[in-house]
Amino acid sequence: MSGGELGGLLADAIDAATGDGAAYADARSVESQRQSLSVNGPTVETLDYGDSTGLGVRVLVAGAWGYAATSKLSRDDAVRAARTAVEIAHASATVTSAPVELVPEPAHQSEWSTPVKKDPLAVPLEDKLALLTDATREMGRRNEIRSARATMDVVKQQTSFLSSEGASIRQTIVHTGAGIEATAVADGEVQQRSYPGSFRGHLGAGGYELIEAMDLAGNAAQTADEAAALLVAPECPSRVTTVVLDGHQVMLQVHESVGHPTELDRVLGMEAAFAGTSFVGIEDLDRFHYGSEAVNITSDPTSPGGLGSYGFDDEGVEGRRADLIREGVLVGFQTSRETAAKVGAARSNGTMRAEGWENFPLIRMPNINLLPGEGSLDDLLADVDDGIFMATNKSWSIDDKRKNFQFGCEIAWEIKNGRLGRMLKDPRYTGITPVFWGSCDAVAGPEEWRMWGTPNCGKGQPGQTMRVGHGTSPARFRNVSTGVST
Amino acid sequence: MTRAEVRRAAEAVLDHPGADAVEVVIGAASSGVTRYAGSEIIQNIARDELQAFVRVVVGDRAASAATNQLDAGHMTTAAGAALEAARASLPDPDFPGLPSPAEVGEATPVGRWDDDTAAASPAQRAEAVKEIVAATAAGAAAGIYETGAHAWAVISSEGIDCFDAFTRCVMTCLADVGDATGWGDDSSHALSEVDAAGAARRAIAKAEASRGATDAEPGSYDVVLEPVAAGTLLDYLSYAGFGAKQMLEGESFFAERRGQGVADPSVTIVDDVRHPRSVGIGFDFEGLPRQRVAVIDGGVATGPVSDLRSARKLGEPPTGHSSGSTEFGAYAANIIMEPGHQDLEELIAGVEEGFLVTRFHYVNILDRPTTLLTGMTRDGTFRISGGEVAGPVRNFRFAQSVLEALANVRGVGRDLVALAPEFGSFGSTAAPALRVDGFHFASTTSH
């Protein structure tokens, strides 16, 4: 079905919804194509292509929301979805206390696309498999490696959005990524190293050029060597010490302990039963010391190359940068048109996104970026007499208010007199969010800063998985509890 | 989605030119989720969705392509894409081929279906939320009331022809009284069996009882885990180690401990989709009959669940637990822990000094072979003193091996509680309350 035909269905849906009494309606179609490849040693374990097309209609009736979605793409089905959404909104209105209000947003008529140099869907499959198997072959040369896996993922998504306010937006977003993972096993112990990041590598906004720049095969031997070396490395000790985190781990630290707690729907209790709430409240804005003066964090869909880089969110709000933490002080939240109205903000900062056509948009992190400080990673290490450098996220857990956290990394090294020493296995650290960010005394500079991607952020009911971005560089934290007593 | 629609869609590609064999897996769902917070409905959706996965085999190579349009044109395009990918793929000597009914048997449907649940309207869901809100009037309520109908089919050129459907109603309720929260939930394949108001009353009672929580020192304690908490540990245990692929790759506890005692003799954990508390389908994603498997039987690690590929490597008959992903392997989707003989009060009475845990939050695996997990308690954690509940405490972070916890089970509850999956609609868990000695809490939080 062409974009024009889909646009016609969306217009029909909005007409049907407003004709049935909706005070506001928007309709969104999503056409997605994906490729997923996974190679384990010489074996192709996953070779999946997928296409999905559908539309969803969101309406406000009597001040309450209704949403209906369908993969059937006739005019009758689009109109039926709109009428179902209105019926649902009427039901919602029977259990509401105050009507939903939306802050104003210009009715944008626009198109936006991810800049792509090399179409990842057009690259021959043989080339992709060769790139992956070159890497797995290299990793498999070590006897300790039980599993040598390489993965590649491509998603191309075209979204059309129309609203009863006159918005008409079409976006094409392309996410591409790959990674390798070596798993070493001996005597009942399992250790793993990944490159360039864990959990299917690194994904970003862009084309196949992102994968070509990774040099997976060139990094395979070191990845496997480190996995094997971890089997005989000493355990990361339990102590209170200075910790330096690499950019990948800082990414997840930002994600869990800043990104989620500053989602305004969580702050307002809308996610209480599932993902949880937040330890910060509206009253903390412009007052609460979230971290040290070294900590500056933004919500920024306009920063390029991230999984949260887009022109418009899924309720037609133009993406724009918003400061969340400035010199350690909480100064902003991620908002939607509804939640911005609840706190008296003039405008949403454009963070409402939905997984596919079938889901109601939620506040989702775009690119939540820790702004760079100064100096290199070596400079950060140089100022540590005795500490631990941890790299590549392995596990995460945080309480329902996003305060008590524990993270695990794949690998660590001692820091002695400003230099890296022995390798350590099973590094973990724990902390309380504002105490931890308050102990951040240095963030590495622009030369170390890069955009990372988290492709598996879960939120909402029904559960939605979102791809979100985080620009980070390595950072240093003092007086951190490492190890976990068991 | 009817069986006739599925067959019509599949027949368009089962003899796709150039393919040696073709398998079509189709999943469809029609569901409604009414979501409430602050005691009002905040999101409310209905959706119809389906996905057809066409797997094409050429020699010892296979690839799949998915579409969400069942017309012959889209199905043929998907088959063509899968064929092209399979031809470009690499030889796979371990590929077990597509099974035939003569080889693996024919699956019969479980048929866990309820017409009223399938037909539930937005107004019915809103009425249920009204009951929940009324029952929690002393605080603010948040959660979902969901009804849905789900159908799955596997049809292949080798004669596999499976179809099964189930319905499910799920409600959750978090009651918030300002300085404390409490939890209640219920689920069943039939909405008539879901007591939304009852679960809401449990949530508000627990929230009220949680007011004025005090600090407690981290450490190892005897605990009573309510069924929701116990179910979470079982889910992660299954994810960490019940699959044969994880065993073959050395990552599961089965790799080193199969045939050994790993838990207290009172612990038996099975995967059994036909158990009355399970909700699911009678076959796996290769079309094999889903067998009942006692994964841990009387405390002994008897064996993992398997798919065709891992079963062949093990030299054992497949158990019918393909997850549909060669990358992940087999998955035990319908976990049942066999109940014991004590009610919750009797379990609590057995603890001199310890804690009662309502549920866990944000659990993650720290070490797969040892099944070491971490996570938080939430929505009702209480001190037990002298065999009685002695007041609320602030939440703990735990760091605990599930297998060690199961080895330290000192009591198993008699009530088996059905739990819906936290994420997604496939699978089910049914767990009793457990009394566990020496459960390790590593730290605390501020609420």
PDB file of N, CA and C in Angstrom, chain A residues 38 40 44-49 51-53 67-69 71 88 92 95 97 146 149 190 200 256 271-275 358-359 362 395-400 402-404 406 461 485, chain B residues 35 40-48 64-69 85 88-90 142 144 245 248-250 326-327 359 361-362 364 366 369 375 378 397 440 443-447:
ATOM      1  N   SER A  38      21.830 -13.698  13.078  1.00  0.00           N
ATOM      2  CA  SER A  38      22.656 -14.141  14.189  1.00  0.00           C
ATOM      3  C   SER A  38      23.451 -15.345  13.735  1.00  0.00           C
ATOM      4  N   ASN A  40      26.319 -18.170  15.063  1.00  0.00           N
ATOM      5  CA  ASN A  40      27.016 -18.741  16.217  1.00  0.00           C
ATOM      6  C   ASN A  40      28.079 -19.681  15.671  1.00  0.00           C
ATOM      7  N   VAL A  44      24.378 -20.293  11.002  1.00  0.00           N
ATOM      8  CA  VAL A  44      23.426 -19.188  10.961  1.00  0.00           C
ATOM      9  C   VAL A  44      22.239 -19.583  11.832  1.00  0.00           C
ATOM     10  N   GLU A  45      22.111 -18.962  12.984  1.00  0.00           N
ATOM     11  CA  GLU A  45      21.017 -19.321  13.902  1.00  0.00           C
ATOM     12  C   GLU A  45      19.763 -18.512  13.631  1.00  0.00           C
ATOM     13  N   THR A  46      19.933 -17.280  13.238  1.00  0.00           N
ATOM     14  CA  THR A  46      18.771 -16.444  12.949  1.00  0.00           C
ATOM     15  C   THR A  46      18.969 -15.780  11.603  1.00  0.00           C
ATOM     16  N   LEU A  47      17.980 -15.953  10.753  1.00  0.00           N
ATOM     17  CA  LEU A  47      17.971 -15.276   9.461  1.00  0.00           C
ATOM     18  C   LEU A  47      16.513 -14.927   9.200  1.00  0.00           C
ATOM     19  N   ASP A  48      16.113 -13.829   9.796  1.00  0.00           N
ATOM     20  CA  ASP A  48      14.694 -13.462   9.786  1.00  0.00           C
ATOM     21  C   ASP A  48      14.499 -12.117   9.111  1.00  0.00           C
ATOM     22  N   TYR A  49      13.530 -12.079   8.240  1.00  0.00           N
ATOM     23  CA  TYR A  49      13.067 -10.822   7.684  1.00  0.00           C
ATOM     24  C   TYR A  49      11.650 -10.602   8.219  1.00  0.00           C
ATOM     25  N   ASP A  51       8.054  -7.891   7.804  1.00  0.00           N
ATOM     26  CA  ASP A  51       7.330  -6.689   7.396  1.00  0.00           C
ATOM     27  C   ASP A  51       6.081  -6.583   8.259  1.00  0.00           C
ATOM     28  N   SER A  52       5.728  -5.366   8.626  1.00  0.00           N
ATOM     29  CA  SER A  52       4.493  -5.151   9.383  1.00  0.00           C
ATOM     30  C   SER A  52       3.909  -3.805   9.003  1.00  0.00           C
ATOM     31  N   THR A  53       2.603  -3.788   8.792  1.00  0.00           N
ATOM     32  CA  THR A  53       1.914  -2.541   8.470  1.00  0.00           C
ATOM     33  C   THR A  53       0.602  -2.501   9.238  1.00  0.00           C
ATOM     34  N   TYR A  67      -8.124   4.210  22.302  1.00  0.00           N
ATOM     35  CA  TYR A  67      -7.165   3.884  21.238  1.00  0.00           C
ATOM     36  C   TYR A  67      -7.538   2.535  20.650  1.00  0.00           C
ATOM     37  N   ALA A  68      -7.544   2.456  19.334  1.00  0.00           N
ATOM     38  CA  ALA A  68      -7.800   1.179  18.666  1.00  0.00           C
ATOM     39  C   ALA A  68      -6.835   1.041  17.507  1.00  0.00           C
ATOM     40  N   ALA A  69      -6.370  -0.193  17.290  1.00  0.00           N
ATOM     41  CA  ALA A  69      -5.369  -0.434  16.254  1.00  0.00           C
ATOM     42  C   ALA A  69      -5.719  -1.684  15.467  1.00  0.00           C
ATOM     43  N   SER A  71      -4.381  -4.183  11.864  1.00  0.00           N
ATOM     44  CA  SER A  71      -3.476  -4.437  10.746  1.00  0.00           C
ATOM     45  C   SER A  71      -4.244  -4.563   9.437  1.00  0.00           C
ATOM     46  N   ILE A  88     -14.301   3.092  23.170  1.00  0.00           N
ATOM     47  CA  ILE A  88     -13.396   2.879  24.303  1.00  0.00           C
ATOM     48  C   ILE A  88     -13.274   4.160  25.134  1.00  0.00           C
ATOM     49  N   SER A  92     -13.795   4.878  29.042  1.00  0.00           N
ATOM     50  CA  SER A  92     -12.774   5.498  29.910  1.00  0.00           C
ATOM     51  C   SER A  92     -13.382   6.651  30.706  1.00  0.00           C
ATOM     52  N   VAL A  95     -14.658   6.443  34.308  1.00  0.00           N
ATOM     53  CA  VAL A  95     -13.765   6.313  35.462  1.00  0.00           C
ATOM     54  C   VAL A  95     -12.631   7.336  35.334  1.00  0.00           C
ATOM     55  N   SER A  97     -11.503  11.529  36.641  1.00  0.00           N
ATOM     56  CA  SER A  97     -11.857  12.589  37.578  1.00  0.00           C
ATOM     57  C   SER A  97     -11.797  13.967  36.935  1.00  0.00           C
ATOM     58  N   ARG A 146      33.215 -21.231  24.074  1.00  0.00           N
ATOM     59  CA  ARG A 146      32.153 -22.204  23.805  1.00  0.00           C
ATOM     60  C   ARG A 146      31.164 -21.654  22.784  1.00  0.00           C
ATOM     61  N   ARG A 149      29.416 -15.594  18.932  1.00  0.00           N
ATOM     62  CA  ARG A 149      28.187 -15.157  18.259  1.00  0.00           C
ATOM     63  C   ARG A 149      28.384 -13.758  17.682  1.00  0.00           C
ATOM     64  N   VAL A 190      31.154 -19.332  33.583  1.00  0.00           N
ATOM     65  CA  VAL A 190      30.882 -18.722  32.279  1.00  0.00           C
ATOM     66  C   VAL A 190      31.305 -17.266  32.332  1.00  0.00           C
ATOM     67  N   ARG A 200      23.492  -7.515  21.808  1.00  0.00           N
ATOM     68  CA  ARG A 200      23.434  -7.332  20.352  1.00  0.00           C
ATOM     69  C   ARG A 200      24.233  -6.124  19.890  1.00  0.00           C
ATOM     70  N   GLU A 256      18.976   4.173  33.398  1.00  0.00           N
ATOM     71  CA  GLU A 256      18.155   3.681  34.502  1.00  0.00           C
ATOM     72  C   GLU A 256      17.962   4.710  35.616  1.00  0.00           C
ATOM     73  N   GLU A 271       2.794   5.248  35.836  1.00  0.00           N
ATOM     74  CA  GLU A 271       3.419   3.940  35.597  1.00  0.00           C
ATOM     75  C   GLU A 271       3.595   3.160  36.898  1.00  0.00           C
ATOM     76  N   ALA A 272       2.905   3.614  37.937  1.00  0.00           N
ATOM     77  CA  ALA A 272       3.186   3.086  39.279  1.00  0.00           C
ATOM     78  C   ALA A 272       3.091   1.568  39.364  1.00  0.00           C
ATOM     79  N   ALA A 273       2.083   0.982  38.746  1.00  0.00           N
ATOM     80  CA  ALA A 273       1.829  -0.439  38.975  1.00  0.00           C
ATOM     81  C   ALA A 273       2.816  -1.340  38.270  1.00  0.00           C
ATOM     82  N   PHE A 274       3.455  -0.870  37.230  1.00  0.00           N
ATOM     83  CA  PHE A 274       4.332  -1.747  36.448  1.00  0.00           C
ATOM     84  C   PHE A 274       5.790  -1.319  36.584  1.00  0.00           C
ATOM     85  N   ALA A 275       6.192  -0.278  35.863  1.00  0.00           N
ATOM     86  CA  ALA A 275       7.599   0.125  35.892  1.00  0.00           C
ATOM     87  C   ALA A 275       7.950   0.849  37.189  1.00  0.00           C
ATOM     88  N   GLU A 358       0.527  -0.650  16.839  1.00  0.00           N
ATOM     89  CA  GLU A 358      -0.455  -1.302  17.697  1.00  0.00           C
ATOM     90  C   GLU A 358      -0.506  -0.745  19.107  1.00  0.00           C
ATOM     91  N   ASN A 359       0.380   0.213  19.394  1.00  0.00           N
ATOM     92  CA  ASN A 359       0.484   0.672  20.779  1.00  0.00           C
ATOM     93  C   ASN A 359       0.194   2.150  20.954  1.00  0.00           C
ATOM     94  N   LEU A 362       3.676   6.491  24.651  1.00  0.00           N
ATOM     95  CA  LEU A 362       4.047   6.783  26.038  1.00  0.00           C
ATOM     96  C   LEU A 362       5.246   7.722  26.028  1.00  0.00           C
ATOM     97  N   SER A 395      24.641  -6.460  33.634  1.00  0.00           N
ATOM     98  CA  SER A 395      23.361  -6.649  34.321  1.00  0.00           C
ATOM     99  C   SER A 395      22.938  -5.332  34.966  1.00  0.00           C
ATOM    100  N   TRP A 396      21.638  -5.253  35.303  1.00  0.00           N
ATOM    101  CA  TRP A 396      21.125  -4.025  35.876  1.00  0.00           C
ATOM    102  C   TRP A 396      19.893  -4.351  36.711  1.00  0.00           C
ATOM    103  N   SER A 397      19.698  -3.558  37.736  1.00  0.00           N
ATOM    104  CA  SER A 397      18.497  -3.692  38.560  1.00  0.00           C
ATOM    105  C   SER A 397      18.376  -2.419  39.383  1.00  0.00           C
ATOM    106  N   ILE A 398      17.151  -1.916  39.512  1.00  0.00           N
ATOM    107  CA  ILE A 398      16.942  -0.674  40.247  1.00  0.00           C
ATOM    108  C   ILE A 398      15.543  -0.695  40.836  1.00  0.00           C
ATOM    109  N   ASP A 399      15.377  -0.025  41.966  1.00  0.00           N
ATOM    110  CA  ASP A 399      14.088  -0.144  42.652  1.00  0.00           C
ATOM    111  C   ASP A 399      12.990   0.644  41.920  1.00  0.00           C
ATOM    112  N   ASP A 400      11.765   0.541  42.429  1.00  0.00           N
ATOM    113  CA  ASP A 400      10.617   1.091  41.711  1.00  0.00           C
ATOM    114  C   ASP A 400      10.557   2.613  41.751  1.00  0.00           C
ATOM    115  N   ARG A 402      13.569   4.194  41.413  1.00  0.00           N
ATOM    116  CA  ARG A 402      14.818   4.484  40.704  1.00  0.00           C
ATOM    117  C   ARG A 402      15.883   5.060  41.620  1.00  0.00           C
ATOM    118  N   LYS A 403      16.010   4.487  42.784  1.00  0.00           N
ATOM    119  CA  LYS A 403      16.936   5.031  43.763  1.00  0.00           C
ATOM    120  C   LYS A 403      18.052   4.033  44.106  1.00  0.00           C
ATOM    121  N   ASN A 404      17.695   2.866  44.604  1.00  0.00           N
ATOM    122  CA  ASN A 404      18.690   1.852  44.938  1.00  0.00           C
ATOM    123  C   ASN A 404      18.974   1.043  43.670  1.00  0.00           C
ATOM    124  N   GLN A 406      21.830  -1.541  41.304  1.00  0.00           N
ATOM    125  CA  GLN A 406      23.026  -2.361  41.208  1.00  0.00           C
ATOM    126  C   GLN A 406      23.300  -2.662  39.757  1.00  0.00           C
ATOM    127  N   GLN A 461       1.939  -1.037  29.634  1.00  0.00           N
ATOM    128  CA  GLN A 461       1.086  -2.219  29.575  1.00  0.00           C
ATOM    129  C   GLN A 461      -0.040  -1.949  28.588  1.00  0.00           C
ATOM    130  N   SER A 485      27.957  -8.680  48.320  1.00  0.00           N
ATOM    131  CA  SER A 485      28.068  -9.782  49.272  1.00  0.00           C
ATOM    132  C   SER A 485      26.920 -10.748  49.054  1.00  0.00           C
TER     133      SER A 485
ATOM    134  N   ARG B  35      -6.085   0.547  31.367  1.00  0.00           N
ATOM    135  CA  ARG B  35      -5.011   0.865  32.300  1.00  0.00           C
ATOM    136  C   ARG B  35      -5.446   2.033  33.165  1.00  0.00           C
ATOM    137  N   GLU B  40      -8.094   6.407  38.223  1.00  0.00           N
ATOM    138  CA  GLU B  40      -8.877   6.725  37.024  1.00  0.00           C
ATOM    139  C   GLU B  40      -8.224   6.076  35.814  1.00  0.00           C
ATOM    140  N   ILE B  41      -9.026   5.877  34.788  1.00  0.00           N
ATOM    141  CA  ILE B  41      -8.514   5.244  33.573  1.00  0.00           C
ATOM    142  C   ILE B  41      -7.643   6.251  32.829  1.00  0.00           C
ATOM    143  N   ILE B  42      -6.417   5.844  32.533  1.00  0.00           N
ATOM    144  CA  ILE B  42      -5.481   6.761  31.871  1.00  0.00           C
ATOM    145  C   ILE B  42      -5.159   6.344  30.453  1.00  0.00           C
ATOM    146  N   GLN B  43      -5.214   5.064  30.169  1.00  0.00           N
ATOM    147  CA  GLN B  43      -5.012   4.566  28.805  1.00  0.00           C
ATOM    148  C   GLN B  43      -5.972   3.414  28.613  1.00  0.00           C
ATOM    149  N   ASN B  44      -6.447   3.262  27.380  1.00  0.00           N
ATOM    150  CA  ASN B  44      -7.479   2.253  27.165  1.00  0.00           C
ATOM    151  C   ASN B  44      -7.426   1.863  25.699  1.00  0.00           C
ATOM    152  N   ILE B  45      -7.051   0.644  25.433  1.00  0.00           N
ATOM    153  CA  ILE B  45      -6.806   0.291  24.038  1.00  0.00           C
ATOM    154  C   ILE B  45      -7.499  -1.009  23.654  1.00  0.00           C
ATOM    155  N   ALA B  46      -7.714  -1.147  22.363  1.00  0.00           N
ATOM    156  CA  ALA B  46      -8.105  -2.429  21.770  1.00  0.00           C
ATOM    157  C   ALA B  46      -7.268  -2.605  20.522  1.00  0.00           C
ATOM    158  N   ARG B  47      -6.833  -3.813  20.265  1.00  0.00           N
ATOM    159  CA  ARG B  47      -6.043  -4.019  19.051  1.00  0.00           C
ATOM    160  C   ARG B  47      -6.231  -5.423  18.520  1.00  0.00           C
ATOM    161  N   ASP B  48      -6.197  -5.499  17.210  1.00  0.00           N
ATOM    162  CA  ASP B  48      -6.211  -6.776  16.499  1.00  0.00           C
ATOM    163  C   ASP B  48      -4.878  -6.901  15.787  1.00  0.00           C
ATOM    164  N   SER B  64      13.661 -17.444   7.536  1.00  0.00           N
ATOM    165  CA  SER B  64      12.239 -17.135   7.670  1.00  0.00           C
ATOM    166  C   SER B  64      11.968 -15.665   7.406  1.00  0.00           C
ATOM    167  N   ALA B  65      10.756 -15.407   6.990  1.00  0.00           N
ATOM    168  CA  ALA B  65      10.314 -14.033   6.759  1.00  0.00           C
ATOM    169  C   ALA B  65       8.912 -13.906   7.331  1.00  0.00           C
ATOM    170  N   ALA B  66       8.625 -12.757   7.881  1.00  0.00           N
ATOM    171  CA  ALA B  66       7.339 -12.556   8.555  1.00  0.00           C
ATOM    172  C   ALA B  66       6.546 -11.460   7.857  1.00  0.00           C
ATOM    173  N   THR B  67       5.235 -11.608   7.930  1.00  0.00           N
ATOM    174  CA  THR B  67       4.342 -10.565   7.438  1.00  0.00           C
ATOM    175  C   THR B  67       3.128 -10.496   8.353  1.00  0.00           C
ATOM    176  N   ASN B  68       2.490  -9.357   8.403  1.00  0.00           N
ATOM    177  CA  ASN B  68       1.253  -9.292   9.192  1.00  0.00           C
ATOM    178  C   ASN B  68       0.027  -9.153   8.297  1.00  0.00           C
ATOM    179  N   GLN B  69       0.192  -9.517   7.032  1.00  0.00           N
ATOM    180  CA  GLN B  69      -0.932  -9.550   6.086  1.00  0.00           C
ATOM    181  C   GLN B  69      -1.050 -10.986   5.553  1.00  0.00           C
ATOM    182  N   ALA B  85      16.853 -15.787   1.075  1.00  0.00           N
ATOM    183  CA  ALA B  85      17.768 -15.744   2.222  1.00  0.00           C
ATOM    184  C   ALA B  85      18.345 -17.120   2.509  1.00  0.00           C
ATOM    185  N   ALA B  88      21.077 -17.943   0.179  1.00  0.00           N
ATOM    186  CA  ALA B  88      22.295 -17.165   0.433  1.00  0.00           C
ATOM    187  C   ALA B  88      22.948 -17.535   1.759  1.00  0.00           C
ATOM    188  N   SER B  89      22.280 -18.351   2.544  1.00  0.00           N
ATOM    189  CA  SER B  89      22.807 -18.690   3.863  1.00  0.00           C
ATOM    190  C   SER B  89      23.928 -19.733   3.763  1.00  0.00           C
ATOM    191  N   LEU B  90      24.357 -20.194   4.920  1.00  0.00           N
ATOM    192  CA  LEU B  90      25.488 -21.118   4.980  1.00  0.00           C
ATOM    193  C   LEU B  90      24.997 -22.524   5.322  1.00  0.00           C
ATOM    194  N   ALA B 142      -3.708   1.710  40.954  1.00  0.00           N
ATOM    195  CA  ALA B 142      -3.110   1.692  39.619  1.00  0.00           C
ATOM    196  C   ALA B 142      -2.949   0.249  39.176  1.00  0.00           C
ATOM    197  N   ILE B 144      -3.965  -2.738  35.698  1.00  0.00           N
ATOM    198  CA  ILE B 144      -4.638  -3.008  34.422  1.00  0.00           C
ATOM    199  C   ILE B 144      -5.798  -3.969  34.640  1.00  0.00           C
ATOM    200  N   LYS B 245      19.520 -25.915  25.120  1.00  0.00           N
ATOM    201  CA  LYS B 245      20.611 -25.203  24.440  1.00  0.00           C
ATOM    202  C   LYS B 245      21.556 -24.573  25.458  1.00  0.00           C
ATOM    203  N   LEU B 248      23.689 -27.306  26.712  1.00  0.00           N
ATOM    204  CA  LEU B 248      24.715 -27.725  25.753  1.00  0.00           C
ATOM    205  C   LEU B 248      25.843 -26.706  25.659  1.00  0.00           C
ATOM    206  N   GLU B 249      25.527 -25.438  25.848  1.00  0.00           N
ATOM    207  CA  GLU B 249      26.546 -24.398  25.756  1.00  0.00           C
ATOM    208  C   GLU B 249      27.225 -24.133  27.103  1.00  0.00           C
ATOM    209  N   GLY B 250      26.889 -24.934  28.099  1.00  0.00           N
ATOM    210  CA  GLY B 250      27.579 -24.838  29.382  1.00  0.00           C
ATOM    211  C   GLY B 250      27.090 -23.719  30.278  1.00  0.00           C
ATOM    212  N   THR B 326      15.990 -20.292  16.993  1.00  0.00           N
ATOM    213  CA  THR B 326      17.154 -21.171  17.081  1.00  0.00           C
ATOM    214  C   THR B 326      18.208 -20.542  17.966  1.00  0.00           C
ATOM    215  N   GLU B 327      18.267 -19.233  17.939  1.00  0.00           N
ATOM    216  CA  GLU B 327      19.258 -18.513  18.739  1.00  0.00           C
ATOM    217  C   GLU B 327      19.036 -18.768  20.224  1.00  0.00           C
ATOM    218  N   ARG B 359       6.241  -9.276  46.789  1.00  0.00           N
ATOM    219  CA  ARG B 359       6.680  -9.493  45.413  1.00  0.00           C
ATOM    220  C   ARG B 359       8.029  -8.823  45.191  1.00  0.00           C
ATOM    221  N   HIS B 361      10.811  -6.808  42.334  1.00  0.00           N
ATOM    222  CA  HIS B 361      10.813  -5.806  41.271  1.00  0.00           C
ATOM    223  C   HIS B 361      12.157  -5.812  40.566  1.00  0.00           C
ATOM    224  N   TYR B 362      12.113  -5.707  39.251  1.00  0.00           N
ATOM    225  CA  TYR B 362      13.287  -5.512  38.397  1.00  0.00           C
ATOM    226  C   TYR B 362      14.384  -6.520  38.727  1.00  0.00           C
ATOM    227  N   ASN B 364      17.125  -9.386  37.838  1.00  0.00           N
ATOM    228  CA  ASN B 364      18.029  -9.657  36.729  1.00  0.00           C
ATOM    229  C   ASN B 364      19.011 -10.744  37.132  1.00  0.00           C
ATOM    230  N   LEU B 366      22.557 -12.331  37.610  1.00  0.00           N
ATOM    231  CA  LEU B 366      23.959 -11.961  37.806  1.00  0.00           C
ATOM    232  C   LEU B 366      24.903 -13.052  37.329  1.00  0.00           C
ATOM    233  N   PRO B 369      25.047 -19.880  35.518  1.00  0.00           N
ATOM    234  CA  PRO B 369      25.220 -21.263  36.002  1.00  0.00           C
ATOM    235  C   PRO B 369      24.825 -21.446  37.463  1.00  0.00           C
ATOM    236  N   GLY B 375      17.516  -8.218  42.708  1.00  0.00           N
ATOM    237  CA  GLY B 375      16.264  -7.503  42.485  1.00  0.00           C
ATOM    238  C   GLY B 375      15.833  -6.859  43.785  1.00  0.00           C
ATOM    239  N   ARG B 378       9.058  -5.140  46.827  1.00  0.00           N
ATOM    240  CA  ARG B 378       8.199  -3.956  46.743  1.00  0.00           C
ATOM    241  C   ARG B 378       6.767  -4.312  47.160  1.00  0.00           C
ATOM    242  N   ARG B 397      17.159  -4.967  48.708  1.00  0.00           N
ATOM    243  CA  ARG B 397      17.722  -5.588  47.506  1.00  0.00           C
ATOM    244  C   ARG B 397      18.203  -6.976  47.890  1.00  0.00           C
ATOM    245  N   HIS B 440      19.256 -14.153  51.106  1.00  0.00           N
ATOM    246  CA  HIS B 440      20.216 -13.072  51.335  1.00  0.00           C
ATOM    247  C   HIS B 440      19.733 -11.724  50.817  1.00  0.00           C
ATOM    248  N   SER B 443      21.107  -5.117  50.563  1.00  0.00           N
ATOM    249  CA  SER B 443      21.038  -3.700  50.943  1.00  0.00           C
ATOM    250  C   SER B 443      19.573  -3.299  51.064  1.00  0.00           C
ATOM    251  N   THR B 444      19.356  -2.044  51.444  1.00  0.00           N
ATOM    252  CA  THR B 444      17.985  -1.555  51.596  1.00  0.00           C
ATOM    253  C   THR B 444      17.813  -0.284  50.769  1.00  0.00           C
ATOM    254  N   THR B 445      16.576   0.183  50.685  1.00  0.00           N
ATOM    255  CA  THR B 445      16.318   1.450  50.019  1.00  0.00           C
ATOM    256  C   THR B 445      15.493   2.332  50.946  1.00  0.00           C
ATOM    257  N   SER B 446      15.062   3.483  50.433  1.00  0.00           N
ATOM    258  CA  SER B 446      14.512   4.492  51.330  1.00  0.00           C
ATOM    259  C   SER B 446      13.002   4.374  51.508  1.00  0.00           C
ATOM    260  N   HIS B 447      12.369   3.423  50.892  1.00  0.00           N
ATOM    261  CA  HIS B 447      10.916   3.314  51.016  1.00  0.00           C
ATOM    262  C   HIS B 447      10.499   1.853  51.119  1.00  0.00           C
TER     263      HIS B 447
END
